[in-house]
Structures are given as C-alpha cells and as structure tokens.
mmCIF file of C-alpha atoms in Angstrom:
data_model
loop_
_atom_site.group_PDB
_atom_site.id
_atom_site.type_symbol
_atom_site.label_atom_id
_atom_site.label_comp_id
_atom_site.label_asym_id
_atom_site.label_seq_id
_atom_site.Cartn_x
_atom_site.Cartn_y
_atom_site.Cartn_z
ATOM 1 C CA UNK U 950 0.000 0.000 0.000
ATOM 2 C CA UNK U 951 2.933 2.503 0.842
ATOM 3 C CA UNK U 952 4.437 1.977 -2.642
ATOM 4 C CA UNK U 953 1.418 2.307 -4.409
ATOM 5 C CA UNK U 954 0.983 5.522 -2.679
ATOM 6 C CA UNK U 955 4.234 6.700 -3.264
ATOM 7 C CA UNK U 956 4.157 5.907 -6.843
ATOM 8 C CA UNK U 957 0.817 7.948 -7.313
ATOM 9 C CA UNK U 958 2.534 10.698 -6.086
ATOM 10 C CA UNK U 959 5.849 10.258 -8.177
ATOM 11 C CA UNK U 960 4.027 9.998 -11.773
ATOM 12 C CA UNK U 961 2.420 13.621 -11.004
ATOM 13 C CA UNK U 962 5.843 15.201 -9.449
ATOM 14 C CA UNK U 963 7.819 13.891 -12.635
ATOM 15 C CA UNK U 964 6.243 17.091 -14.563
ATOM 16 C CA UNK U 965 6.491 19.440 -11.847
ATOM 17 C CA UNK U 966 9.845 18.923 -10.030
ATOM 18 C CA UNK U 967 11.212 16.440 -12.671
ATOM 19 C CA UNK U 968 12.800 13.218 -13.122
ATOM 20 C CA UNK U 969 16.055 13.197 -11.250
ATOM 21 C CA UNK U 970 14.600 14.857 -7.854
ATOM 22 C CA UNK U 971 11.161 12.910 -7.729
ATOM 23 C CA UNK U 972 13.168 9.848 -8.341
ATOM 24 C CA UNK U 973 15.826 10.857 -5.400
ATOM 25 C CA UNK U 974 13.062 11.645 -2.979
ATOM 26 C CA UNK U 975 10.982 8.346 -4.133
ATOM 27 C CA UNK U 976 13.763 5.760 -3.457
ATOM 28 C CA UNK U 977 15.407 7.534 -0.416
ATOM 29 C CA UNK U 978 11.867 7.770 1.015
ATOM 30 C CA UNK U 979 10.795 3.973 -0.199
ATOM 31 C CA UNK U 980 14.539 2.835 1.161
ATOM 32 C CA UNK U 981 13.838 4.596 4.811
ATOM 33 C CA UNK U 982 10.373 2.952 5.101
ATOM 34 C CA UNK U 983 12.299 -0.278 4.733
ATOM 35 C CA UNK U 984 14.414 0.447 7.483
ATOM 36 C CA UNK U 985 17.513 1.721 5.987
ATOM 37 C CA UNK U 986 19.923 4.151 7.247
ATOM 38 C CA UNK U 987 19.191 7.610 5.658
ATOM 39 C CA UNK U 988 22.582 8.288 4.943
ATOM 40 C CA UNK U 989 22.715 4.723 2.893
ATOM 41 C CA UNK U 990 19.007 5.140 1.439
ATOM 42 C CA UNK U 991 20.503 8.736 -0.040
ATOM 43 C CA UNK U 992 23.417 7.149 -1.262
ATOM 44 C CA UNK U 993 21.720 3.875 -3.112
ATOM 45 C CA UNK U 994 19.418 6.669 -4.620
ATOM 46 C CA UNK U 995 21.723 9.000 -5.710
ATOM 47 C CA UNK U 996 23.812 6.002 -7.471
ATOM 48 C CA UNK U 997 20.787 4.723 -9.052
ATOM 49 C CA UNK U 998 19.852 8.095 -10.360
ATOM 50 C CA UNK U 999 23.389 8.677 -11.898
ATOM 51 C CA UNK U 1000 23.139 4.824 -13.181
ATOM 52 C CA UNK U 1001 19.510 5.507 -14.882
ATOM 53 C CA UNK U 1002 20.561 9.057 -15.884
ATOM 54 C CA UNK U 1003 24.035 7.580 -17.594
ATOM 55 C CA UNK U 1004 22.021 4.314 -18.696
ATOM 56 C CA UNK U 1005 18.792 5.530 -20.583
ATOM 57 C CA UNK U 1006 19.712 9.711 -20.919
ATOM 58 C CA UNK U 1007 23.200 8.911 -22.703
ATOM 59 C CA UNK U 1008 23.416 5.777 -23.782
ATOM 60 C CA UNK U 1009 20.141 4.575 -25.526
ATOM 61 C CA UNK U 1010 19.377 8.495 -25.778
ATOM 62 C CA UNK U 1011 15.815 7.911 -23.969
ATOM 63 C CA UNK U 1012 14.410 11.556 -22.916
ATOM 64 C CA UNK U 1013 13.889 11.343 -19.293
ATOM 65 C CA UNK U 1014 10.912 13.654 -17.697
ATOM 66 C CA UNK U 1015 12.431 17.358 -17.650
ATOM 67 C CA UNK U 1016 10.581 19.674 -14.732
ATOM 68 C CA UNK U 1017 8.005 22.079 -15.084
ATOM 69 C CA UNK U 1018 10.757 24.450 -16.105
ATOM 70 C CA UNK U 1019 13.034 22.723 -18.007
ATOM 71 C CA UNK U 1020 15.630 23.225 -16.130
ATOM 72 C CA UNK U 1021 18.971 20.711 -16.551
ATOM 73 C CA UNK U 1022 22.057 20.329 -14.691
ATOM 74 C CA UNK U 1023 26.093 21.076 -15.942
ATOM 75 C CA UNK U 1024 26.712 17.676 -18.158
ATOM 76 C CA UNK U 1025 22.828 17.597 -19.474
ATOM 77 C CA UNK U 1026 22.119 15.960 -16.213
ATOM 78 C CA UNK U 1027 17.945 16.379 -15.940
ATOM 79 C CA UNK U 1028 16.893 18.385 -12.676
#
C-alpha cells in the first residue's frame, strides 16, 4: 500500500519537479520505510539516479521527464 501511494505521487511530481529529484526523494523515502539508514538510502538513490541518468539519458538516448521548467544540470544531467 505505501508503494502504491508513493508511486501515485511520483508519476504527477515527474512534470512538476522532474525526473532526477522525484526519483531521489521516491527511493530515499521507499529505502527509509524499509528500514535503511538515511545516509545509505541517499546514497543507493543517488547512485541509481546517476546509473539511470548515464544508462537511458546517454546511452540509448531515452528523454527522461524534464521539470516544469526545463531546467537541466552542468553535463545535461535532468533536474
């Protein structure tokens, strides 16, 4: 029930705050409702951001969800 409810909040953030911080907050959150540390749930999300961002943004060249403003980070990196 707690993922379902965090995923029906992620598909609506992905337009307004974007991929790369919607997906941070969703795994750090879903990783500290497990029982993780928060210092390891950041880092496991922050590596599997990088991974999808290097993965799907660069190599296949899959557009990932921008933000609301379209705003990207130094190295194309998607906010």
């Amino acid at each position: 029930l707690v993922v379902l409810i965090a995923v029906g909040l992620y598909i609506p953030a992905l337009s307004w705050i974007g991929f790369s911080i919607a997906t941070l907050v969703l795994v750090t959150t879903l990783l500290r409702f497990l029982g993780s540390r928060w210092w390891l749930s950041a880092t496991v999300a922050l590596s599997l951001l990088v991974l999808i961002q290097l993965l799907f943004g660069y190599g296949f060249n899959v557009p990932l969800p921008t933000n609301h403003w379209g705003l990207v980070l130094p190295g194309g990196f998607l906010f």
